[in-house]
Tab-separated table of C-alpha atoms in Angstrom:
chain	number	residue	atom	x	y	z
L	1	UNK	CA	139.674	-102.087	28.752
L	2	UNK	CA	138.308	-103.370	25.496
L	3	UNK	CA	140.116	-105.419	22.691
L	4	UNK	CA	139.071	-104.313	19.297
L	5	UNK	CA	139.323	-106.663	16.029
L	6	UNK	CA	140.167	-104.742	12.481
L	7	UNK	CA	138.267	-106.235	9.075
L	8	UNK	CA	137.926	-105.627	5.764
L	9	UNK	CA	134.477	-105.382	5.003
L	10	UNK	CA	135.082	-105.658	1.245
L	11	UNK	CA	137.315	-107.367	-0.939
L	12	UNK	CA	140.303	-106.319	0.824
L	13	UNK	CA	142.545	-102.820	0.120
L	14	UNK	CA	140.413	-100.984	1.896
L	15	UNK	CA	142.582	-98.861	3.812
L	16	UNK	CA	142.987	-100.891	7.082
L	17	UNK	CA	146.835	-100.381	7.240
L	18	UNK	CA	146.241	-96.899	8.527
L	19	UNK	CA	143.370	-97.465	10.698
L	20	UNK	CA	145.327	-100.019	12.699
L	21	UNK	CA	148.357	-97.729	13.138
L	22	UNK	CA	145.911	-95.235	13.975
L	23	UNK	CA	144.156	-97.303	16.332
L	24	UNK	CA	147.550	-98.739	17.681
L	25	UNK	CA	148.617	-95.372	19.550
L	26	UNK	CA	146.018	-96.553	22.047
L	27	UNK	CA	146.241	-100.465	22.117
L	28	UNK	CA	149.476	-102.202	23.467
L	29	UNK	CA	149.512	-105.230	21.244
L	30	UNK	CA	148.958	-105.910	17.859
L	31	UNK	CA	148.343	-109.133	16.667
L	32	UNK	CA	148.050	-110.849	13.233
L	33	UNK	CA	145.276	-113.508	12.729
L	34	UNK	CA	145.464	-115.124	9.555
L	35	UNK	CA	146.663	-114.957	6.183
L	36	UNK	CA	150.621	-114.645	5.000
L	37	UNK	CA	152.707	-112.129	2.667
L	38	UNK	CA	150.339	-111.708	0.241
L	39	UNK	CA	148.169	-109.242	2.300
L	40	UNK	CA	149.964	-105.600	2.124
L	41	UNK	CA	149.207	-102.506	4.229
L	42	UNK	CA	150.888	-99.211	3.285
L	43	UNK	CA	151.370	-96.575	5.901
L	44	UNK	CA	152.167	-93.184	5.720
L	45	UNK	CA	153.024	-91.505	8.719
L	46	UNK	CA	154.635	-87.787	8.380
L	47	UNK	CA	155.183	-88.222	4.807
L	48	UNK	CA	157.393	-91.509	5.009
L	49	UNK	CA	155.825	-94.698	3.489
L	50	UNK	CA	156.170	-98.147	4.803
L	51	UNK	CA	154.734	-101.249	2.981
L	52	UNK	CA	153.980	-104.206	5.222
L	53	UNK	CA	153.695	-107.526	4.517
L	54	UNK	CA	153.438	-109.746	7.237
L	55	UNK	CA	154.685	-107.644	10.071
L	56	UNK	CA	151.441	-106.297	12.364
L	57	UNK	CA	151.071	-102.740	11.570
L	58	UNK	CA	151.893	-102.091	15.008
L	59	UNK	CA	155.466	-102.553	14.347
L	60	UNK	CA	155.996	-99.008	13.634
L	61	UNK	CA	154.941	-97.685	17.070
L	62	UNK	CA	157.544	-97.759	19.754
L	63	UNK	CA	156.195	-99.398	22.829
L	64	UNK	CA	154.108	-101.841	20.920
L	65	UNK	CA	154.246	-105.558	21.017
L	66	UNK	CA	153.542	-106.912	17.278
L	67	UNK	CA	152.620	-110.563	17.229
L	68	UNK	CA	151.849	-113.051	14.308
L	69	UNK	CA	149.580	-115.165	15.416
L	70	UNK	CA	149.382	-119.659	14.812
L	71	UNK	CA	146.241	-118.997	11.791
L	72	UNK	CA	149.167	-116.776	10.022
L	73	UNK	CA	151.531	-119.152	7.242
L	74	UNK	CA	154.580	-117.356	7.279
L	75	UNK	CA	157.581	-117.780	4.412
L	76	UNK	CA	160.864	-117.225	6.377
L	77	UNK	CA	162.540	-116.087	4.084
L	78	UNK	CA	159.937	-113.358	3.092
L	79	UNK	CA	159.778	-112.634	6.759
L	80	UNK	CA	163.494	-111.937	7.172
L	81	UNK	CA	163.511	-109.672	4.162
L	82	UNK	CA	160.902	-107.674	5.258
L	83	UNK	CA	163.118	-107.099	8.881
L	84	UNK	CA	165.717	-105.981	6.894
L	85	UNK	CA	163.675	-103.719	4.877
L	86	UNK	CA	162.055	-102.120	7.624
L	87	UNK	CA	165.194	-101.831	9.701
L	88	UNK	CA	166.898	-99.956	7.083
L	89	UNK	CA	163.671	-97.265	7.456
L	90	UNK	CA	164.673	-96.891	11.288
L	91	UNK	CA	162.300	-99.208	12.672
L	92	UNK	CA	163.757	-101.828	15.301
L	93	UNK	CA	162.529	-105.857	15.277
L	94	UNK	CA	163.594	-107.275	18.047
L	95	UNK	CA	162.175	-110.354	20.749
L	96	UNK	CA	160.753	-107.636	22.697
L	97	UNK	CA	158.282	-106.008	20.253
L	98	UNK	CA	158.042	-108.471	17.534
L	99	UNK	CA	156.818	-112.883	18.199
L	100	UNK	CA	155.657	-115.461	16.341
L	101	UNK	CA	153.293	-118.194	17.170
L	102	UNK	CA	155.556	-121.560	17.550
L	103	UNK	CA	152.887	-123.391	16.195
L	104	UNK	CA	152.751	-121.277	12.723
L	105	UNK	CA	152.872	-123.037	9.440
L	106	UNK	CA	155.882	-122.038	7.467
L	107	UNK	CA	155.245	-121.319	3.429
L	108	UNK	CA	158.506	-123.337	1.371
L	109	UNK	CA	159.453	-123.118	-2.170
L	110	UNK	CA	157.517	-125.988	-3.168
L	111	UNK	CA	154.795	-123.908	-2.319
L	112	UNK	CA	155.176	-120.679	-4.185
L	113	UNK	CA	155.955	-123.468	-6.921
L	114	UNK	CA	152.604	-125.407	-6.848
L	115	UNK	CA	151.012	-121.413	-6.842
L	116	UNK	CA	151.941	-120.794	-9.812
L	117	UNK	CA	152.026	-123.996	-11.898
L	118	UNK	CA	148.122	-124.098	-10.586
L	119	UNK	CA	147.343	-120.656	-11.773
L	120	UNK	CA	149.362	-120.833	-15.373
L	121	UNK	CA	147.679	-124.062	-16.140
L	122	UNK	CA	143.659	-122.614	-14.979
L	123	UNK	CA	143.682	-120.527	-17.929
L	124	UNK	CA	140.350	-118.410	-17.739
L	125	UNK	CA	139.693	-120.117	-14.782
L	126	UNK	CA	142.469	-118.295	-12.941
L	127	UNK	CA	141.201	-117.459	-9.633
L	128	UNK	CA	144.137	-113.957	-9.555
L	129	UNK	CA	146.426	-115.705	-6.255
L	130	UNK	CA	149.206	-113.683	-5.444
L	131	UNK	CA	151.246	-117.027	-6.214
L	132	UNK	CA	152.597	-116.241	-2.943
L	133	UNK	CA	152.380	-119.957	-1.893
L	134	UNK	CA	149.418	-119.004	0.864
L	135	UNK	CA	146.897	-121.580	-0.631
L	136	UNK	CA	148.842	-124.743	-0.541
L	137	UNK	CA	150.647	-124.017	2.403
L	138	UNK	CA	147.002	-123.821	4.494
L	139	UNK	CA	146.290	-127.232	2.628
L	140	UNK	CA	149.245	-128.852	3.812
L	141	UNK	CA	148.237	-127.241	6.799
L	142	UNK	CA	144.609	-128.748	7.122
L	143	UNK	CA	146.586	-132.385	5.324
L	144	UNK	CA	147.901	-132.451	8.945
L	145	UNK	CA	151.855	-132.606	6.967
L	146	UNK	CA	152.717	-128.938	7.092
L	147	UNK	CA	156.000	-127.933	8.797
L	148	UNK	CA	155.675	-125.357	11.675
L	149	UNK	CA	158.065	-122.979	13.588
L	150	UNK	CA	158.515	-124.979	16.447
L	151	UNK	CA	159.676	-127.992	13.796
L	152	UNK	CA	163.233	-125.831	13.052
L	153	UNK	CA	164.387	-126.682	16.666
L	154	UNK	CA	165.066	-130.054	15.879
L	155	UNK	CA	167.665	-131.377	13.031
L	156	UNK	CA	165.800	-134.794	13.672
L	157	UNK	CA	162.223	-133.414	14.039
L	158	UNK	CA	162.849	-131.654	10.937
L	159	UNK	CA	163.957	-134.045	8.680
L	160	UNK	CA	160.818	-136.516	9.718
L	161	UNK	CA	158.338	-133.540	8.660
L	162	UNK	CA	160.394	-132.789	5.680
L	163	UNK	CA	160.319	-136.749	4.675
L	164	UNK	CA	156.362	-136.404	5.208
L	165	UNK	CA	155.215	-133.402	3.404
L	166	UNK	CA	158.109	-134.066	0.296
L	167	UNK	CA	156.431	-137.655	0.338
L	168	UNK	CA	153.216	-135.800	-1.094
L	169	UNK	CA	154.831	-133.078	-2.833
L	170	UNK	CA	157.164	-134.716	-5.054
L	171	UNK	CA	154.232	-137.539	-6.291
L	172	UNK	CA	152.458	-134.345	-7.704
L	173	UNK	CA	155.491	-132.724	-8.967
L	174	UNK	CA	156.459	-136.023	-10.667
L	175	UNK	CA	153.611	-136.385	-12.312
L	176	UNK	CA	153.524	-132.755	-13.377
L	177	UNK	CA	156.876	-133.592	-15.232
L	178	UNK	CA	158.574	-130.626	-12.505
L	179	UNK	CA	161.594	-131.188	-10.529
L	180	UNK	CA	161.226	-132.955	-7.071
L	181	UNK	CA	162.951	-131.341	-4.066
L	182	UNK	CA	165.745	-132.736	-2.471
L	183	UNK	CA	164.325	-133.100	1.395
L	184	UNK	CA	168.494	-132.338	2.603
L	185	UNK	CA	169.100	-129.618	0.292
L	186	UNK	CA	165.956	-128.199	1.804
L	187	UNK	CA	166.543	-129.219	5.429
L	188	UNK	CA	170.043	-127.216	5.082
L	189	UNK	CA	168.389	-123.996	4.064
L	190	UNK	CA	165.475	-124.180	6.968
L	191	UNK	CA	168.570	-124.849	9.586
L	192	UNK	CA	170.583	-121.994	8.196
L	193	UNK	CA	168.212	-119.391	9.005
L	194	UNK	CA	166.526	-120.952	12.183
L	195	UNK	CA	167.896	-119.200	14.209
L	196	UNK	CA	166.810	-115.694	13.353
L	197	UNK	CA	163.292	-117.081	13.300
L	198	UNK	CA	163.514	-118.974	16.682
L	199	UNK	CA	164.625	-116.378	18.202
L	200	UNK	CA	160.825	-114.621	17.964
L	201	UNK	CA	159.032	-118.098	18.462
L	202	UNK	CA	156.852	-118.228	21.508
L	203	UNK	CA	153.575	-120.023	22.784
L	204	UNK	CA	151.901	-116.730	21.729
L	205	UNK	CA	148.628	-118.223	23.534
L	206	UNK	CA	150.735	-118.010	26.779
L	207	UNK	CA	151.724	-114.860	25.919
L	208	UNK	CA	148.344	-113.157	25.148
L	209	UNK	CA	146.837	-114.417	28.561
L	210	UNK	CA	149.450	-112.644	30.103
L	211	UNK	CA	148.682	-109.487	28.511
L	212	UNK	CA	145.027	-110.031	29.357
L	213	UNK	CA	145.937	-110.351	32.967
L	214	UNK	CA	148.055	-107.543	32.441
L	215	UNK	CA	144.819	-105.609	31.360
L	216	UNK	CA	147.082	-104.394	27.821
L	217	UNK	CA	144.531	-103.489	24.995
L	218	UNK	CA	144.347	-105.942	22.408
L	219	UNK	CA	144.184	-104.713	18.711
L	220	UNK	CA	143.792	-108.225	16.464
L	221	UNK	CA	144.342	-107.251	12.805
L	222	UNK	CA	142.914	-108.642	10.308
L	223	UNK	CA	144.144	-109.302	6.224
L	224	UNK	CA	142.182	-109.160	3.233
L	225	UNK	CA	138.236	-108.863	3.424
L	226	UNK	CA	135.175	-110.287	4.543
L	227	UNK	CA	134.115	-110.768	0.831
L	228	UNK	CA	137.368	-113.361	0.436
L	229	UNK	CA	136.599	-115.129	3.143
L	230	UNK	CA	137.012	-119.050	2.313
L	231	UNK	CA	133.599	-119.822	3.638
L	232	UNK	CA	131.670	-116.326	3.279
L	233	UNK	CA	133.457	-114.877	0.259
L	234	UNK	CA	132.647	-115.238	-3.804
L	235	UNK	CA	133.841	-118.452	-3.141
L	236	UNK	CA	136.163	-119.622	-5.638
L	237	UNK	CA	137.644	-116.264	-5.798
L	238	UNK	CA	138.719	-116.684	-2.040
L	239	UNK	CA	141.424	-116.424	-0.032
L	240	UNK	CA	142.434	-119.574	1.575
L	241	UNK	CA	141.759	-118.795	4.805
L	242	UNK	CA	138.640	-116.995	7.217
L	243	UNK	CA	138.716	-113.622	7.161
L	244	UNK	CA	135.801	-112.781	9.516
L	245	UNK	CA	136.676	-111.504	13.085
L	246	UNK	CA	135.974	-115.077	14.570
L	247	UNK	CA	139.162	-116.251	13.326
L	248	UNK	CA	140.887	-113.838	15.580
L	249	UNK	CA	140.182	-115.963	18.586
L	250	UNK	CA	141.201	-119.028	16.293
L	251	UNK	CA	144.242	-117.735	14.740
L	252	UNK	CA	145.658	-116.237	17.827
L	253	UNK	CA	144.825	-118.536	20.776
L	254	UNK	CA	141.902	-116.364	22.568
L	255	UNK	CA	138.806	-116.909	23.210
L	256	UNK	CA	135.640	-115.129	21.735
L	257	UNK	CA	134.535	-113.664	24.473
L	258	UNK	CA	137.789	-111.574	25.064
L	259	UNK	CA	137.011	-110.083	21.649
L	260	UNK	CA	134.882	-106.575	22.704
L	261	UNK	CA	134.207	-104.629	19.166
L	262	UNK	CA	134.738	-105.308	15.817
L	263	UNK	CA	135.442	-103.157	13.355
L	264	UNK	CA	134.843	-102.736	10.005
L	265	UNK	CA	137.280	-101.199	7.189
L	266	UNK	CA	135.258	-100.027	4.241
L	267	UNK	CA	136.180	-97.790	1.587
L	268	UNK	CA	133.995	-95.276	-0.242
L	269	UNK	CA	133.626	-96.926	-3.244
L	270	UNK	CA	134.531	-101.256	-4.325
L	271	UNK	CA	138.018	-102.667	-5.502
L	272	UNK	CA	138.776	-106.010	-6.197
L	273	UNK	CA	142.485	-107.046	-7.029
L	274	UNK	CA	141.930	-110.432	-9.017
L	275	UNK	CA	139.159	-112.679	-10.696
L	276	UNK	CA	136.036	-112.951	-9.780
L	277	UNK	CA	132.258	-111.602	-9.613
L	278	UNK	CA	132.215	-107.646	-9.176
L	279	UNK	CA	128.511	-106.380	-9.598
L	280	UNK	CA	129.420	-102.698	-9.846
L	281	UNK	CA	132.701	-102.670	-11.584
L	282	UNK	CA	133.192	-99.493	-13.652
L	283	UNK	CA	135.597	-100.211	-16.754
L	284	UNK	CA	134.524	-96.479	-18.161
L	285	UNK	CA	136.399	-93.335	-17.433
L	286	UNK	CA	134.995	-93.328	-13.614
L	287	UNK	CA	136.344	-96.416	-12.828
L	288	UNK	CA	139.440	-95.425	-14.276
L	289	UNK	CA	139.504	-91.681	-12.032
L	290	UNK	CA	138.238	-93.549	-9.144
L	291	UNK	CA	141.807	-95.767	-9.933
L	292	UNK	CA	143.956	-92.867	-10.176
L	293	UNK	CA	142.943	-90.850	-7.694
L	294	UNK	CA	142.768	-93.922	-4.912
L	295	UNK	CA	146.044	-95.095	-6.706
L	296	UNK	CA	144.881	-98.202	-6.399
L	297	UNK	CA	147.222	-100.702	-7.095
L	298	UNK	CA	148.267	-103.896	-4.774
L	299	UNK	CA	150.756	-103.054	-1.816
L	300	UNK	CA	152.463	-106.758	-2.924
L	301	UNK	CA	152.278	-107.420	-5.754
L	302	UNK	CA	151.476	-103.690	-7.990
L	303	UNK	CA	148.523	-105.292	-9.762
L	304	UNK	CA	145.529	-102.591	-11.064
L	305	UNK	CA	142.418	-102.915	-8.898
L	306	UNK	CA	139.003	-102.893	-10.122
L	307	UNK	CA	137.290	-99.696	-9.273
L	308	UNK	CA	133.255	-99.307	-9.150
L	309	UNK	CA	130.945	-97.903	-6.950
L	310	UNK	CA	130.294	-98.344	-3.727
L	311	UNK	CA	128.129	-101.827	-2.973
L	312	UNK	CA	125.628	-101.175	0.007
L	313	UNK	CA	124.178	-104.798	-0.341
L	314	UNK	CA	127.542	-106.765	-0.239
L	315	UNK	CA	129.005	-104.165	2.838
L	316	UNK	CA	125.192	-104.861	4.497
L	317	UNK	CA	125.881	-108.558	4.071
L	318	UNK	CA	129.311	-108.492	5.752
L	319	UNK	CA	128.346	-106.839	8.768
L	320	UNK	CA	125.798	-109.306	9.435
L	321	UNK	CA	128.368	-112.479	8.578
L	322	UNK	CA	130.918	-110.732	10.767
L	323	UNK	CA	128.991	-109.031	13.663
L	324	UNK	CA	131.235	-105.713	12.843
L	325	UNK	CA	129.998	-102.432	15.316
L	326	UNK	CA	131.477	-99.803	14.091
L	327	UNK	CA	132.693	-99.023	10.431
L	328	UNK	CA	135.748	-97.287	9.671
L	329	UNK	CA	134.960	-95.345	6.128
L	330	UNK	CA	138.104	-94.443	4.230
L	331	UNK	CA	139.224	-93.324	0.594
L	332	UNK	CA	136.418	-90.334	0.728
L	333	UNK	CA	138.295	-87.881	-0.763
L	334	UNK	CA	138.648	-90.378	-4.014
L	335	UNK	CA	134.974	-89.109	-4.656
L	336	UNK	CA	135.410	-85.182	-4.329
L	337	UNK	CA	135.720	-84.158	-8.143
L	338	UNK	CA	132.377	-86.749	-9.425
L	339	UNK	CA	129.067	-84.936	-10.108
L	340	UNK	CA	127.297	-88.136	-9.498
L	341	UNK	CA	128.107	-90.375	-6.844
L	342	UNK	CA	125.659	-93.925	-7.069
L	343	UNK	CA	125.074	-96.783	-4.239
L	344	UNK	CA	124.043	-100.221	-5.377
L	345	UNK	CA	121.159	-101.156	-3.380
L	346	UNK	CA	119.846	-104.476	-4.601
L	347	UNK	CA	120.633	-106.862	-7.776
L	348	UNK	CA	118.436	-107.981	-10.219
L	349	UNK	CA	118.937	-111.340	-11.431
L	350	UNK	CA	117.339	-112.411	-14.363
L	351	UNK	CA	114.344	-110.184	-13.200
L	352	UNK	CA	114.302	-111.615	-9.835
L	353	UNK	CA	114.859	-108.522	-7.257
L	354	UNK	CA	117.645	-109.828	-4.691
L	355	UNK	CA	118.449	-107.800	-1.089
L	356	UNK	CA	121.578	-110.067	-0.623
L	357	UNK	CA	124.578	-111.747	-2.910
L	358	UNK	CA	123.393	-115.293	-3.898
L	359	UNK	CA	126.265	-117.931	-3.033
L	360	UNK	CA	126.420	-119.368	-6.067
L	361	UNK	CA	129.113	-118.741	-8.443
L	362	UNK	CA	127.406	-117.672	-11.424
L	363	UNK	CA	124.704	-115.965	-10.135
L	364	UNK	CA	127.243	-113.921	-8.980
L	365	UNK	CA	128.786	-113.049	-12.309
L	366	UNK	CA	125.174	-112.444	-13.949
L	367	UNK	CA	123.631	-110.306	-11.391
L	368	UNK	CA	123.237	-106.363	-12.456
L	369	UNK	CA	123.118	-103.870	-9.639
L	370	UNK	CA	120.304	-101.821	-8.604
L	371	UNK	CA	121.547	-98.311	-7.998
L	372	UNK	CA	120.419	-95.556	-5.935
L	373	UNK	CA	122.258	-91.574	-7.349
L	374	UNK	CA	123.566	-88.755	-5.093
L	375	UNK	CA	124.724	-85.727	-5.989
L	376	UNK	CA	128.408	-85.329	-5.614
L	377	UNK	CA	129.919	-82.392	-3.367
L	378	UNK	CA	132.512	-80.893	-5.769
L	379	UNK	CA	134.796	-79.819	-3.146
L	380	UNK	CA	137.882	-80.781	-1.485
L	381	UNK	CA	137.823	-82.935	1.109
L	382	UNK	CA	141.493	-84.145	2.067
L	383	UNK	CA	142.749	-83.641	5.306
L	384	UNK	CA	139.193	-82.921	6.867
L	385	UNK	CA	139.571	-83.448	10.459
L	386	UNK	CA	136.237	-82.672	11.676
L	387	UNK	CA	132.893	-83.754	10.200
L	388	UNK	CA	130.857	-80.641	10.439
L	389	UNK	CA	133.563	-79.465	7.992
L	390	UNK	CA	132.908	-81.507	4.878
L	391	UNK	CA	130.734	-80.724	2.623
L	392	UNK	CA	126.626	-80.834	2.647
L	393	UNK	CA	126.301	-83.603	0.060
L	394	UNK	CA	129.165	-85.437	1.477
L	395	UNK	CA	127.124	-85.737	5.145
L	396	UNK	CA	124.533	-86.607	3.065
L	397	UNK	CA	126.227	-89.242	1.516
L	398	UNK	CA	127.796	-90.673	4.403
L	399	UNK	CA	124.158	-90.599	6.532
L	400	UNK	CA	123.042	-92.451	3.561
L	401	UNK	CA	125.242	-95.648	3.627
L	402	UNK	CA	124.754	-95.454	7.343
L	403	UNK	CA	121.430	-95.988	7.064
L	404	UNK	CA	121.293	-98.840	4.302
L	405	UNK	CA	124.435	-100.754	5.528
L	406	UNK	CA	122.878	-100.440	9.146
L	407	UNK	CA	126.096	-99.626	11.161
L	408	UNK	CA	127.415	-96.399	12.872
L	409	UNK	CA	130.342	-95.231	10.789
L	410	UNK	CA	132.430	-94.389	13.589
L	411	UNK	CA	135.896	-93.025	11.652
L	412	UNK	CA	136.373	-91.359	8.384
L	413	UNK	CA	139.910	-91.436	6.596
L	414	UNK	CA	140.512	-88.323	4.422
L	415	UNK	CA	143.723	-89.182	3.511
L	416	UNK	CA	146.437	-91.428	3.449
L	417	UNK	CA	148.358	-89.797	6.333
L	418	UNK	CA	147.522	-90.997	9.845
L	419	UNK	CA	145.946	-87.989	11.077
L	420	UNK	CA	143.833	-87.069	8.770
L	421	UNK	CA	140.675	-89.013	10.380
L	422	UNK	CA	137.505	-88.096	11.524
L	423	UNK	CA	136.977	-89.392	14.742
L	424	UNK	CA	133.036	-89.897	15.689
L	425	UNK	CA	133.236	-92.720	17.755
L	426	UNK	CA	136.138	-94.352	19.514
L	427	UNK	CA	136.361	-98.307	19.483
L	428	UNK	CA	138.405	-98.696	22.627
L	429	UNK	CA	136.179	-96.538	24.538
L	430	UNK	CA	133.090	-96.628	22.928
């Protein structure tokens, strides 16, 4: 029995929706780590598309527990749309196969609010949030004020937290010149739907052992990427919360040790949704086929992503920060029609030859890649289901980033659909 944690190795989008419904028809439970409804995964299974949010990818499998986990900020409201959504599509939510940590920070309006005020007024300094309210929620969070899911069983409880977190809220918003919030009118809202929240609160800690005892296979899934990570990311142009396998244990209520392979979600070729650094961004006619092709646009919010080729230093880099075993490669048949296909393999920066992405913010942004060309394979690849059937220079290809990144690539995704992977190596079993 092994339990298996899902990451983006990149800047996030890199396909792990499908990968963890794939991997799901083996694991029992799926569990959320971190992050909030600003992290989308689109699966296609026979044709029919779902777009998560915040509910586990697992949550499309019958027999499957889904759980989000205490590092996850969850906006009820969001939450309960997204149960109606999916409900409508056939897919039953119920206390059974769907809990929430009780000790999860909820995302309120004030929130989404502060988002976006903070982003209009950056200007070029924008750092491209979702202005989904995840930041400031994890603030209040780590401010020790936030309001959790365990805080809606109480009218009395409730208003106390309320009357805390308000108390900072409303100095800021006066001074911004913005409407304060009214802590009853708020309080009324939060009781009006606790209920259908409640109902999926549980010590999800508890929970988990039980499963572990229970010997059930553990898939934690992770949001975003490595490369967004608060602490190991192009930091500004974060996320606001760790997105390294680590915070599984963290963000769920496990430890460490019960975390058995790590695996890493990496696409083809780079996106980035967003600001930021992006050494090998194409904004030519590649970049632009490599778009359309991948349709790559956010699963939330519909935004373009940047397109460029695939970064072998920054992936390299990743693997080492996260201690990721196996790499799932996806998006390959985005590359079938290019002649050339290129790698970046080191920067140069300023005439200094770097093997690694300096942490500082604008060495980032003035750093040019060092690239290393393959031919492309000209052929169709979608829907390959066995790796001695792609083409010669798309083995090649793939040996090649195995060798530079220095991790097996253990999966490769030749389409959205669920079955159309190449399985080389198993995580469960492996």
């Amino acid at each position: 029995m092994k339990n298996v944690v899902v990451v983006g190795s990149q800047w996030g989008d890199e396909g792990k929706g499908k990968i963890v419904d794939w991997l799901s028809s083996e694991a029992d439970v799926v569990v959320r780590f971190q992050g909030g409804h600003n992290a989308g995964h689109t699966l296609v299974i026979d044709k029919k598309v779902f777009k998560l949010r915040l509910l586990p990818s697992g949550i499309v499998r019958d027999g499957k527990v889904s759980i989000l986990g205490n590092g996850v900020v969850i906006d009820p409201w969001a939450l309960l749309d997204e149960i109606k959504e999916i409900k409508k599509q056939g897919i039953n939510v119920t206390p059974d196969n769907f809990m929430i940590s009780e000790s999860a920070s909820l995302i309120l309006p004030f929130h989404q609010e502060m988002d976006e005020i903070r982003e209009d007024a950056a200007g070029k300094g924008k750092i491209g949030t979702t202005r989904r309210g995840i930041g400031p929620c994890y603030e209040d969070k780590v401010g020790r004020r936030s309001i959790r899911i365990m805080d809606l069983r109480s009218e009395k409880n409730l208003a106390n937290r309320l009357e805390n977190v308000l108390l900072h809220h409303n100095a800021i918003r006066k001074g911004l010149k913005k409407k304060i919030f009214k802590k009853d009118e708020l309080k009324k809202k939060l009781l009006k739907i606790a209920p259908e929240i409640l109902k999926f609160a549980q010590p999800v800690w508890l929970k988990i052992d039980e499963f572990k005892k229970d010997r059930k296979k553990i898939l934690f899934e992770g949001a975003q990427g490595i490369l967004l990570d608060v602490d190991h990311g192009t930091y500004p142009f974060v996320t606001s919360s760790n997105t390294v396998p680590a915070m599984a244990a963290t963000g769920s209520g496990t430890g460490p040790n019960e975390i058995n392979y790590v695996l890493g979600i990496t696409k083809a070729y780079t996106t980035r949704v967003g600001s930021g650094p992006f050494p090998t961004e194409l904004k030519d006619k590649i970049g632009e086929t490599l778009g359309k092709r991948g349709n790559e646009f956010g699963t939330v919010t519909a935004r373009k992503r940047r397109c460029g080729w695939f970064d072998g230093v920054l992936v390299r880099q990743t693997i080492k920060i996260a201690g990721i075993d196996g790499i799932a490669l996806t998006k390959l048949d985005v590359l079938d029609e290019l002649d050339e296909i290129k790698v970046c393999v080191g920067y140069d920066l300023n005439g200094k030859i770097l093997e690694y992405l300096p942490a500082a913010s604008d060495e980032q942004f003035n750093i040019k890649p060092i690239y290393k060309s393959f031919p492309g394979w000209k052929a169709n690849t979608q829907g390959i289901r066995n790796i001695v059937d792609l083409p010669k220079n798309a083995k090649k290809y793939i040996y090649s980033l195995e060798d530079f990144i220095g991790a097996k690539i253990c999966s490769i995704s030749t389409s959205p659909e669920r079955d159309d992977t190449i399985l080389i190596e198993d995580p469960f079993r492996s």
